[in-house]
Tab-separated table of C-alpha atoms and ligand atoms in Angstrom:
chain	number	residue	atom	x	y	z
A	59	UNK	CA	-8.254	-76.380	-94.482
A	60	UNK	CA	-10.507	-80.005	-93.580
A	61	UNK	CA	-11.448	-83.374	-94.775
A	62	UNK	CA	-8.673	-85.925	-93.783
A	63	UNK	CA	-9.855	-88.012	-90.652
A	64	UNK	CA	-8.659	-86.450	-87.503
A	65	UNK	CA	-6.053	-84.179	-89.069
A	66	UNK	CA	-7.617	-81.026	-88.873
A	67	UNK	CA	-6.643	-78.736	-91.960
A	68	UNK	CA	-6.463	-79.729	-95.261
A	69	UNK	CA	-4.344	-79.154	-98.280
A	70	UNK	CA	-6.421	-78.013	-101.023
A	71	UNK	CA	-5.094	-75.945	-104.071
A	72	UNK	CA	-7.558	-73.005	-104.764
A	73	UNK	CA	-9.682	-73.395	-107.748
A	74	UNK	CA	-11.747	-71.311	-109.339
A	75	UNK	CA	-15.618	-72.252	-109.387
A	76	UNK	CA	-16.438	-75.470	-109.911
A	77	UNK	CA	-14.143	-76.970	-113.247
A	78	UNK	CA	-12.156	-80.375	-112.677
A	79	UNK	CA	-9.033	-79.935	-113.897
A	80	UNK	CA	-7.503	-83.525	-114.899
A	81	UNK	CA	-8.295	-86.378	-113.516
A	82	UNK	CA	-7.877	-87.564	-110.300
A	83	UNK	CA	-4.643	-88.283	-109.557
A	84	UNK	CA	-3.977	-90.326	-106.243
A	85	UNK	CA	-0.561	-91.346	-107.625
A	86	UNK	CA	0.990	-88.443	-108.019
A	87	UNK	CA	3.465	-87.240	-105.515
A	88	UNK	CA	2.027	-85.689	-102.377
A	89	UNK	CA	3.900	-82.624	-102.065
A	90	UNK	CA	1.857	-78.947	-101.644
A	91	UNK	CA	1.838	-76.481	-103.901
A	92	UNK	CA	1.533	-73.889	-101.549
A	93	UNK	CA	1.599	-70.980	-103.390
A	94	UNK	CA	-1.196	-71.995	-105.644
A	95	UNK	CA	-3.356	-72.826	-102.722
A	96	UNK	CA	-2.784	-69.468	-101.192
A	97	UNK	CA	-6.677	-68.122	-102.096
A	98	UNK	CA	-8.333	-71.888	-100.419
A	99	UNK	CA	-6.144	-71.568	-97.173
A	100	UNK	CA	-7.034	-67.490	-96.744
A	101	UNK	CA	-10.550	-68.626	-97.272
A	102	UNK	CA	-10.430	-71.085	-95.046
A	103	UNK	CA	-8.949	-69.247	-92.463
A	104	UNK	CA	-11.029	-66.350	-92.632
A	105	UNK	CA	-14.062	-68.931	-92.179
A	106	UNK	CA	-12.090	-70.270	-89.324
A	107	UNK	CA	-11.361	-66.657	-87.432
A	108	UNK	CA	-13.441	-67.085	-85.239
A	109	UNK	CA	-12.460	-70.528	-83.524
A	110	UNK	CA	-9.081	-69.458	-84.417
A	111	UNK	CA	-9.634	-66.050	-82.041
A	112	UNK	CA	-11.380	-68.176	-79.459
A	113	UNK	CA	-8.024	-69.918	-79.238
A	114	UNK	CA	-5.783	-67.291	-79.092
A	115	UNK	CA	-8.178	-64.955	-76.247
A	116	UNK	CA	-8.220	-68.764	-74.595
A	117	UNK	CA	-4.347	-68.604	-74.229
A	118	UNK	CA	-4.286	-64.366	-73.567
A	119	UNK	CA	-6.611	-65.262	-70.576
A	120	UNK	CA	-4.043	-68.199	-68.852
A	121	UNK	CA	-3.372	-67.425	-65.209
A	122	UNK	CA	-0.126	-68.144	-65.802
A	123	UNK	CA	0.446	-66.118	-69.179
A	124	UNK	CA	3.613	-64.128	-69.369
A	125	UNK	CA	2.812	-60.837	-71.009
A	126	UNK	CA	3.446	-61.467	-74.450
A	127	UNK	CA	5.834	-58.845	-76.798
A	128	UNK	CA	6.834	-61.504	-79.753
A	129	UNK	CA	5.003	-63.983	-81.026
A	130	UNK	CA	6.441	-66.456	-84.174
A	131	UNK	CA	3.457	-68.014	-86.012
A	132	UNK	CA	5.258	-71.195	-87.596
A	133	UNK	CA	4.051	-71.970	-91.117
A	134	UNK	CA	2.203	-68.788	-91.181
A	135	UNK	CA	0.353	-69.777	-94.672
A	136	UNK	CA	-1.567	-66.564	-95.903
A	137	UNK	CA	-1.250	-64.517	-92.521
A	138	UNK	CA	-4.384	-64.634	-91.818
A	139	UNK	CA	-4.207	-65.940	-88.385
A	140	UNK	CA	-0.505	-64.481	-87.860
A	141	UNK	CA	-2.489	-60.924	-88.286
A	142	UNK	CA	-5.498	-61.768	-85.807
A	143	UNK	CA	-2.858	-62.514	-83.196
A	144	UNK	CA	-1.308	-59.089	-83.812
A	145	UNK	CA	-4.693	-57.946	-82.974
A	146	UNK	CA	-5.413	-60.378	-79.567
A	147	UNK	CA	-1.639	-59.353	-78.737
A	148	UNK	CA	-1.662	-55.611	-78.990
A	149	UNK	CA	1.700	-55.100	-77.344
A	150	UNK	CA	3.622	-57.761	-79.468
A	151	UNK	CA	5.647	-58.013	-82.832
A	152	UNK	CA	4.414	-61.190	-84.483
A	153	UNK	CA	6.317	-62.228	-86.814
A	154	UNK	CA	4.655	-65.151	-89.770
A	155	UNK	CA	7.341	-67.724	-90.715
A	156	UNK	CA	6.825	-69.834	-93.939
A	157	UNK	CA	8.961	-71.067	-96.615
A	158	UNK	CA	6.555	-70.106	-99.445
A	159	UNK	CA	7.488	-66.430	-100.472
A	160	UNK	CA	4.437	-65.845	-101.978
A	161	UNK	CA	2.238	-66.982	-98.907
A	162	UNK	CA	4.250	-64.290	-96.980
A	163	UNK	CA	3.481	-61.454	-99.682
A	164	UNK	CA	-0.475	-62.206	-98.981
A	165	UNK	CA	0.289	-61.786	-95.341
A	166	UNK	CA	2.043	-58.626	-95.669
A	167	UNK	CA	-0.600	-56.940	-98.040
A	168	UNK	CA	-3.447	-58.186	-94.930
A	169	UNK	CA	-1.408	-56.430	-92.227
A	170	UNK	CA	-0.931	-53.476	-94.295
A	171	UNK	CA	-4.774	-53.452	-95.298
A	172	UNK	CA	-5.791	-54.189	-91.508
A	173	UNK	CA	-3.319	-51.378	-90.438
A	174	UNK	CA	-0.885	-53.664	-88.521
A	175	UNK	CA	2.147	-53.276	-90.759
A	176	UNK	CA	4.201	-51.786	-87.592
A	177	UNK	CA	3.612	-55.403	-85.626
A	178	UNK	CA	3.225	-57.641	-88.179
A	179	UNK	CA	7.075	-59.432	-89.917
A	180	UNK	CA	7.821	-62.070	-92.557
A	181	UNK	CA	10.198	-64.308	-91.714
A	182	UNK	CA	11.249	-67.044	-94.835
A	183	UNK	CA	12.273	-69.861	-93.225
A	184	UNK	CA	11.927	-73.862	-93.349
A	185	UNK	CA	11.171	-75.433	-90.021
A	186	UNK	CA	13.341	-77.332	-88.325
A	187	UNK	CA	16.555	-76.583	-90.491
A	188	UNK	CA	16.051	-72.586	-89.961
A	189	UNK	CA	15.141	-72.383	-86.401
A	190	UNK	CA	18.322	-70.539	-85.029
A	191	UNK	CA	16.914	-67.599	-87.229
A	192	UNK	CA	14.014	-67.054	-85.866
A	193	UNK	CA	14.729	-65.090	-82.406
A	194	UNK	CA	13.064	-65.945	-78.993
A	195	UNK	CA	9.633	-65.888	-78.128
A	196	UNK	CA	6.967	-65.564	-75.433
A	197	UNK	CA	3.891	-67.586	-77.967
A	198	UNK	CA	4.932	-69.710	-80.638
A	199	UNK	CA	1.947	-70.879	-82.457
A	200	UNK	CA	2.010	-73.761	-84.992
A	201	UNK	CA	-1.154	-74.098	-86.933
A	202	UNK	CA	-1.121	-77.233	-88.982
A	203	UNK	CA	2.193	-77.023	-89.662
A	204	UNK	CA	3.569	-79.770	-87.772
A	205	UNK	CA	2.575	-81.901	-89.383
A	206	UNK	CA	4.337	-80.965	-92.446
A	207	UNK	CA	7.574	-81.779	-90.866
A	208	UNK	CA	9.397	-84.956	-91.183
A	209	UNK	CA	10.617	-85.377	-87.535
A	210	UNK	CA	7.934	-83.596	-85.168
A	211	UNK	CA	9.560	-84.137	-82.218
A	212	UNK	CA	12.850	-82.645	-83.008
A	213	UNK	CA	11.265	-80.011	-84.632
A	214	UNK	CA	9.054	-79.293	-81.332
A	215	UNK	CA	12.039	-79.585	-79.379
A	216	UNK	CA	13.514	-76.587	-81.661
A	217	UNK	CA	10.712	-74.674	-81.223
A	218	UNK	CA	10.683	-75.303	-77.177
A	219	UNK	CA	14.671	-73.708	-77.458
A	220	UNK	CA	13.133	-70.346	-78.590
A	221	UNK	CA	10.558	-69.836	-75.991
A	222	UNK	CA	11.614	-67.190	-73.541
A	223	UNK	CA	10.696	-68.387	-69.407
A	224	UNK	CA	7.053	-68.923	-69.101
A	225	UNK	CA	6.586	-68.723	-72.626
A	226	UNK	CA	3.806	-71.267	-74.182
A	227	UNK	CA	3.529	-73.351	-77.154
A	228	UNK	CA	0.119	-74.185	-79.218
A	229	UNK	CA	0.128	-76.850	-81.609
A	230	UNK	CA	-3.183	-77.091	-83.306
A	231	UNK	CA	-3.404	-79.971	-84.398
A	232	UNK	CA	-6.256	-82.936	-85.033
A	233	UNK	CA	-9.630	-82.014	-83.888
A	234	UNK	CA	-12.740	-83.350	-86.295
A	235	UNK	CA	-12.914	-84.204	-89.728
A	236	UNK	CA	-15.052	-81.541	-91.498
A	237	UNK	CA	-18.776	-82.231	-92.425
A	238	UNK	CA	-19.997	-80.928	-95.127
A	239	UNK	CA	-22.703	-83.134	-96.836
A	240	UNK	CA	-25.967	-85.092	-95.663
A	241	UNK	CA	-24.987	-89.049	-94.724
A	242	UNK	CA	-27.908	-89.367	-97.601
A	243	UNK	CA	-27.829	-87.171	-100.392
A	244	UNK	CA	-30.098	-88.642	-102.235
A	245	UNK	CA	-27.965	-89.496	-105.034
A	246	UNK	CA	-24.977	-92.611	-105.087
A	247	UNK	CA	-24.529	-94.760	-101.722
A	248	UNK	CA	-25.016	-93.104	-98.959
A	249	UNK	CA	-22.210	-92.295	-96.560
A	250	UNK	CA	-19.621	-90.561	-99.431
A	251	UNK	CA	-17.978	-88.118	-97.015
A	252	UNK	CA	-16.441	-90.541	-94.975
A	253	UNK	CA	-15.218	-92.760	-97.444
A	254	UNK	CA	-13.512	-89.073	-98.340
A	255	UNK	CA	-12.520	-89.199	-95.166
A	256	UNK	CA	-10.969	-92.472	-95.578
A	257	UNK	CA	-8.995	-91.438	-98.743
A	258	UNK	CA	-7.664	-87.999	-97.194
A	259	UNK	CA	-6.572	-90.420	-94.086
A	260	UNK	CA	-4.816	-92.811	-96.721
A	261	UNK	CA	-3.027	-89.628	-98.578
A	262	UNK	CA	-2.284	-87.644	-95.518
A	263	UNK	CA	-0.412	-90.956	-94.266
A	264	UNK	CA	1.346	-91.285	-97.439
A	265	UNK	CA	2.315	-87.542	-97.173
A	266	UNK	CA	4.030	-88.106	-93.881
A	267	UNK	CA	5.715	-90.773	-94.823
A	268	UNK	CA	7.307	-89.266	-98.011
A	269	UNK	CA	8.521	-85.970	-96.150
A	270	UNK	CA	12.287	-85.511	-95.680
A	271	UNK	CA	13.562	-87.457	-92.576
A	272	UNK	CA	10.193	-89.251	-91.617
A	273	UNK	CA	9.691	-90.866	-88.812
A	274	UNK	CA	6.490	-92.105	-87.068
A	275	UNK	CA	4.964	-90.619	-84.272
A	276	UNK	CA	2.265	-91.496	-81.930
A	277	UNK	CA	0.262	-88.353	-82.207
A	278	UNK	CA	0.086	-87.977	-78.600
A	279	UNK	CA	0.665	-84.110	-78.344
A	280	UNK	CA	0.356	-83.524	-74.810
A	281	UNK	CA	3.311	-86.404	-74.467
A	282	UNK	CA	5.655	-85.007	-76.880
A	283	UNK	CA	5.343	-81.605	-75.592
A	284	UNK	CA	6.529	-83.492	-72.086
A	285	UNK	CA	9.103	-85.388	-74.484
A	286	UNK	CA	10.645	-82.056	-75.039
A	287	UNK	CA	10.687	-80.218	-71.374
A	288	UNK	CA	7.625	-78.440	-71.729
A	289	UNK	CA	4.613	-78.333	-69.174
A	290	UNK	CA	1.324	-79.550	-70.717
A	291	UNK	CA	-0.930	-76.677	-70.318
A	292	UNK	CA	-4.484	-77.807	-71.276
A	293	UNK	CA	-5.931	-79.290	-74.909
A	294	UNK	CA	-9.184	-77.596	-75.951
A	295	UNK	CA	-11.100	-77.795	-79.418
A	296	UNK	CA	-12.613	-74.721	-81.004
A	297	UNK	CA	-15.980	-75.390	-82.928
A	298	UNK	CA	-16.724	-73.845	-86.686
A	299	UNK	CA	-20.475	-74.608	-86.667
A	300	UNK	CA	-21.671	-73.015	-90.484
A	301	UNK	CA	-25.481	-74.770	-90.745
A	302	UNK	CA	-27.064	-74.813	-93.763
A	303	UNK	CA	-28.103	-72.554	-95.765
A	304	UNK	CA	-24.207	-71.386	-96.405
A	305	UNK	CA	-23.394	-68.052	-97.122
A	306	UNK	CA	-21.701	-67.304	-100.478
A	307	UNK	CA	-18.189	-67.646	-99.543
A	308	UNK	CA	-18.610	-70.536	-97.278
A	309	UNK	CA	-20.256	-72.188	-100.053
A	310	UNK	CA	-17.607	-71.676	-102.128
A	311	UNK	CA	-15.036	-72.960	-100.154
A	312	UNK	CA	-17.199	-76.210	-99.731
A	313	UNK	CA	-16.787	-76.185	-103.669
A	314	UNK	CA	-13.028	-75.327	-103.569
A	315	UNK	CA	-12.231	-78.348	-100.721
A	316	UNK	CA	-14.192	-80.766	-102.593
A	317	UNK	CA	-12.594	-80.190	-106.017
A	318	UNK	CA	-9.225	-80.484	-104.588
A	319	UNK	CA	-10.138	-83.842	-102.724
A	320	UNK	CA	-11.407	-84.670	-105.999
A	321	UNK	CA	-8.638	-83.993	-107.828
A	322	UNK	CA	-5.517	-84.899	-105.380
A	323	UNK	CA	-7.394	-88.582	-103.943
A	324	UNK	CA	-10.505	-89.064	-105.933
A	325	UNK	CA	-8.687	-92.025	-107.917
A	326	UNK	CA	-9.176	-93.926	-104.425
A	327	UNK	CA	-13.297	-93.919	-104.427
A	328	UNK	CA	-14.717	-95.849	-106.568
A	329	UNK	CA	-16.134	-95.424	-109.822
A	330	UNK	CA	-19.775	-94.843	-108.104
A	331	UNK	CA	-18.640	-92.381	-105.803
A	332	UNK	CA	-16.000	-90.344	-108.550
A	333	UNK	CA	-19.084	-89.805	-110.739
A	334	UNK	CA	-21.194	-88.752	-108.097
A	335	UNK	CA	-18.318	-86.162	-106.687
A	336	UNK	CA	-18.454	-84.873	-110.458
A	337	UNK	CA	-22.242	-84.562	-110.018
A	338	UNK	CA	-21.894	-82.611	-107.001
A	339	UNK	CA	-19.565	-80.227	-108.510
A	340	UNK	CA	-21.370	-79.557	-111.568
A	341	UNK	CA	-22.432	-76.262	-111.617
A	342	UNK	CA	-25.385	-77.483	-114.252
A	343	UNK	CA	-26.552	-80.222	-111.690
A	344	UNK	CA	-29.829	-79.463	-109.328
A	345	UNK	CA	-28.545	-82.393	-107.240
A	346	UNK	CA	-24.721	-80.344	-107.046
A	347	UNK	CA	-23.073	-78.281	-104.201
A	348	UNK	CA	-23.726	-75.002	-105.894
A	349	UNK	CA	-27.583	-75.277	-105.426
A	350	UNK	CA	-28.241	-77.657	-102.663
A	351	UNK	CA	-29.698	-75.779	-99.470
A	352	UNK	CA	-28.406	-79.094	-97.219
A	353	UNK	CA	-24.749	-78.129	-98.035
A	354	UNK	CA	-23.476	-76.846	-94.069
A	355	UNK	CA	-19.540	-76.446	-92.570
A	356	UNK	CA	-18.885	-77.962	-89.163
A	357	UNK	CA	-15.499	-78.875	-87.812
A	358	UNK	CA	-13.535	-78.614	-84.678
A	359	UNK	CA	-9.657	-77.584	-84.264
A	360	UNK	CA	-8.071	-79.288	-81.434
A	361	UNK	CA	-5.446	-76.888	-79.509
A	362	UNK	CA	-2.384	-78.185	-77.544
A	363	UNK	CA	-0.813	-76.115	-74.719
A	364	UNK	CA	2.832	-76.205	-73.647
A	365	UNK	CA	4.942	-74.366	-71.255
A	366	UNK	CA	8.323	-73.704	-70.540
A	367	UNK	CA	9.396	-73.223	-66.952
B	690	SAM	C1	-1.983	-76.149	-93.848
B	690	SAM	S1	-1.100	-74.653	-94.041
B	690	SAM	C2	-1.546	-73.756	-92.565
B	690	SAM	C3	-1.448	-72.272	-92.708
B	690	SAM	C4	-1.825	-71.459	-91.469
B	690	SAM	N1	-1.115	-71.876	-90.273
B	690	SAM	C5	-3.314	-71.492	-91.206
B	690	SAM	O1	-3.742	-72.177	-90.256
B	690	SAM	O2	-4.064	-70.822	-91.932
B	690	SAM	C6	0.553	-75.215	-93.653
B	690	SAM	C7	1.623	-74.148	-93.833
B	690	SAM	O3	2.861	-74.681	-93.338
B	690	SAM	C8	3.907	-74.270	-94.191
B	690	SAM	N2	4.986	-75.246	-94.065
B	690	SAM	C9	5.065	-76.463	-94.638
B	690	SAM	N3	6.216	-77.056	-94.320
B	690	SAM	C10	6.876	-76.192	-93.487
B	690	SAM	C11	8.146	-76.224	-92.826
B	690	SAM	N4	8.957	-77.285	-92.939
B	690	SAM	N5	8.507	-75.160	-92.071
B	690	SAM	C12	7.681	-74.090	-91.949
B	690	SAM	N6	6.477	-74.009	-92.562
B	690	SAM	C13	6.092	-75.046	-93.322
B	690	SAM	C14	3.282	-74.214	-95.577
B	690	SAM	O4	3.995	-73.357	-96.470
B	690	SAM	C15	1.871	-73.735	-95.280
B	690	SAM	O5	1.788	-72.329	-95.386
C-alpha cells in the first residue's frame, strides 16, 4: 500500500500487468473497492513482512508486555499481517476483522496454507459501529485502517474499551511516502513522483472528508491515544529498503501502484506528466517501468504505541 504524502499505505485496486483501464478519473467518488484490490494489498504486504515483523517482535519484546493470548487485527485486509502475528504470538488466537467478506476468505485460505487455521479467526465487522462484537484483547493492531474511519478518535476510544489491563494498542499510521522512481528519469519534467505525491495527498484528503461522520483531526497519534486514556508507549518507523534492480514481484507491484494512481488521480497531473505515466507503464516502452533497471521500493511505516493501565 504507498504513494500519498505521509499516509503510509495506499489504496490501489490490483491490476493485471500493465493495461490502463479508462481514463483517469479524479472525479469519481473516492470510496475502495476492497475486494478488487485484494491481490495489490497481499502483494504489498508480503513485500512489507518484514518491517511489518520488525514491528510486531518490537512490541513482543516491551518490558512491560502482558503475555499476549488474543490479538484483534482491525481492518485485517488480506490477512497477511493478521497471520504473521499468529506466528510472532504463538500462544494467542488472533482474530482479522474487516468488513470486506472476500478480504477475510484470502486470509483464511493463508492461515490454512501456513498451518495456523487453529489460531487464526475472521471476524466481519465495520469499525466503530461493530466494536461490542469483537471480545477483549491484550494487542489490538490497526494497520492503515484508521484512517478509513470517519471519527478516529471515537473509534480509538472503542478500541481502547476492548483492551484487557496492560494491553497495548499500535496504530500504524503515516511514516514516508514511497519512492519508487529517479527525481530524473530522463523523460518529461523531472520531479513526477512527488507531484504524485501531491495528487494522492489531494485524494486521500478528499477521501476523509467524504467518509461517514467526518471530522478533522490533527494527526497527532501519540495525543489522541492520551485523548482516549491510554499511555503513549513509544512511535518507531520500520524501513522497506527494495534498491534497484527489483525482483519480479516487487517490480510488479511498482507497476500495479502506479496504474492505480494513474487511474484513481492521474486527471490531477498535467497533460505532460499523464502521458509520461502512460509511457512508463507501457509494456512496449524501453523508457517504461517494466524494463528500467533504476526502478527501486523504499518506504517507511510509522508505528504508534498505546497502553492501557
Ligand atoms: C489499506 S487496507 C490495510 C490492510 C491491512 N491492515 C494491511 O496492512 O495489509 C485497509 C483495510 O481496512 C478495512 N476497513 C476500511 N474501513 C473499515 C472500517 N470502518 N472498519 C474496519 N475495517 C475497515 C478495509 O476493508 C481494508 O481491508
Amino acid at each position: 500500500m504507498n504513494s500519498n504524502a505521509g499516509h503510509g499505505h495506499h489504496d490501489a485496486h490490483a491490476h493485471s500487468r500493465t493495461h490502463l483501464h479508462g481514463s483517469p478519473a479524479a472525479g469519481a467518488g473516492t470510496e475502495f473497492d476492497w475486494d478488487v484490490m485484494g491481490p495489490m494489498l497481499e502483494q504489498e504486504a508480503e513485500l512489507n513482512s518484514g518491517p511489518y515483523g520488525e514491528a510486531a517482535r518490537w512490541i513482543a519484546a516491551l518490558p512491560t508486555a502482558p503475555k499476549v493470548r488474543r490479538v484483534l487485527d482491525i481492518g485485517s485486509g488480506p490477512g497477511v499481517v493478521t497471520c504473521l502475528l499468529a506466528e510472532i504470538f504463538p500462544e494467542a488466537e488472533v482474530v482479522a476483522v474487516d468488513p470486506t467478506p472476500a478480504l477475510l476468505a484470502r486470509t483464511r485460505g493463508r492461515a490454512r496454507r501456513l498451518g495456523l487455521s487453529d489460531r487464526v479467526r475472521t471476524l466481519e465487522a465495520e469499525l466503530p459501529q461493530d466494536a461490542a462484537r469483537l471480545g477483549e484483547a491484550d494487542l489490538i493492531w490497526a494497520g492503515n485502517s484508521l484512517h478509513h474511519m470517519g471519527d478516529q478518535r471515537a473509534a480509538l476510544a472503542g478500541f481502547a474499551a476492548l483492551l484487557r489491563p496492560g494491553g497495548t494498542v499500535a496504530l500504524l499510521e503515516g511514516g514516508l511516502p514511497t519512492r519508487r522512481l529517479p527525481r530524473d528519469l530522463g523523460v518529461g519534467r523531472p520531479g513526477l513522483e512527488a507531484r504524485l505525491d501531491a495528487a494522492a495527498a489531494a485524494r486521500f484528503d478528499r477521501m476523509r472528508t467524504e467518509l461517514p461522520d467526518a471530522r478533522r483531526e490533527t494527526e497527532d497519534w501519540s495525543a489522541l491515544i492520551a485523548a482516549v486514556g491510554l499511555t503513549p508507549q513509544g512511535t518507531r518507523s520500520f524501513l522497506l529498503d527494495l534498491p534497484a534492480p527489483l525482483s519480479a514481484p516487487a517490480r510488479d507491484h511498482v507497476i500495479t501502484k502506479l496504474t492505480r494512481e494513474y487511474e484513481v488521480f492521474g486527471e490531477l497531473l498535467d497533460a505532460e506528466d499523464r502521458a509520461v505515466l502512460e509511457r512508463l507503464l507501457d509494456p512496449e516502452d524501453p523508457e517504461g517501468v517494466h524494463h528500467r533497471s533504476d526502478v527501486y521500493l523504499l518506504t517507511a511505516r510509522t508505528v504508534h504505541l498505546g497502553r492501557r493501565a
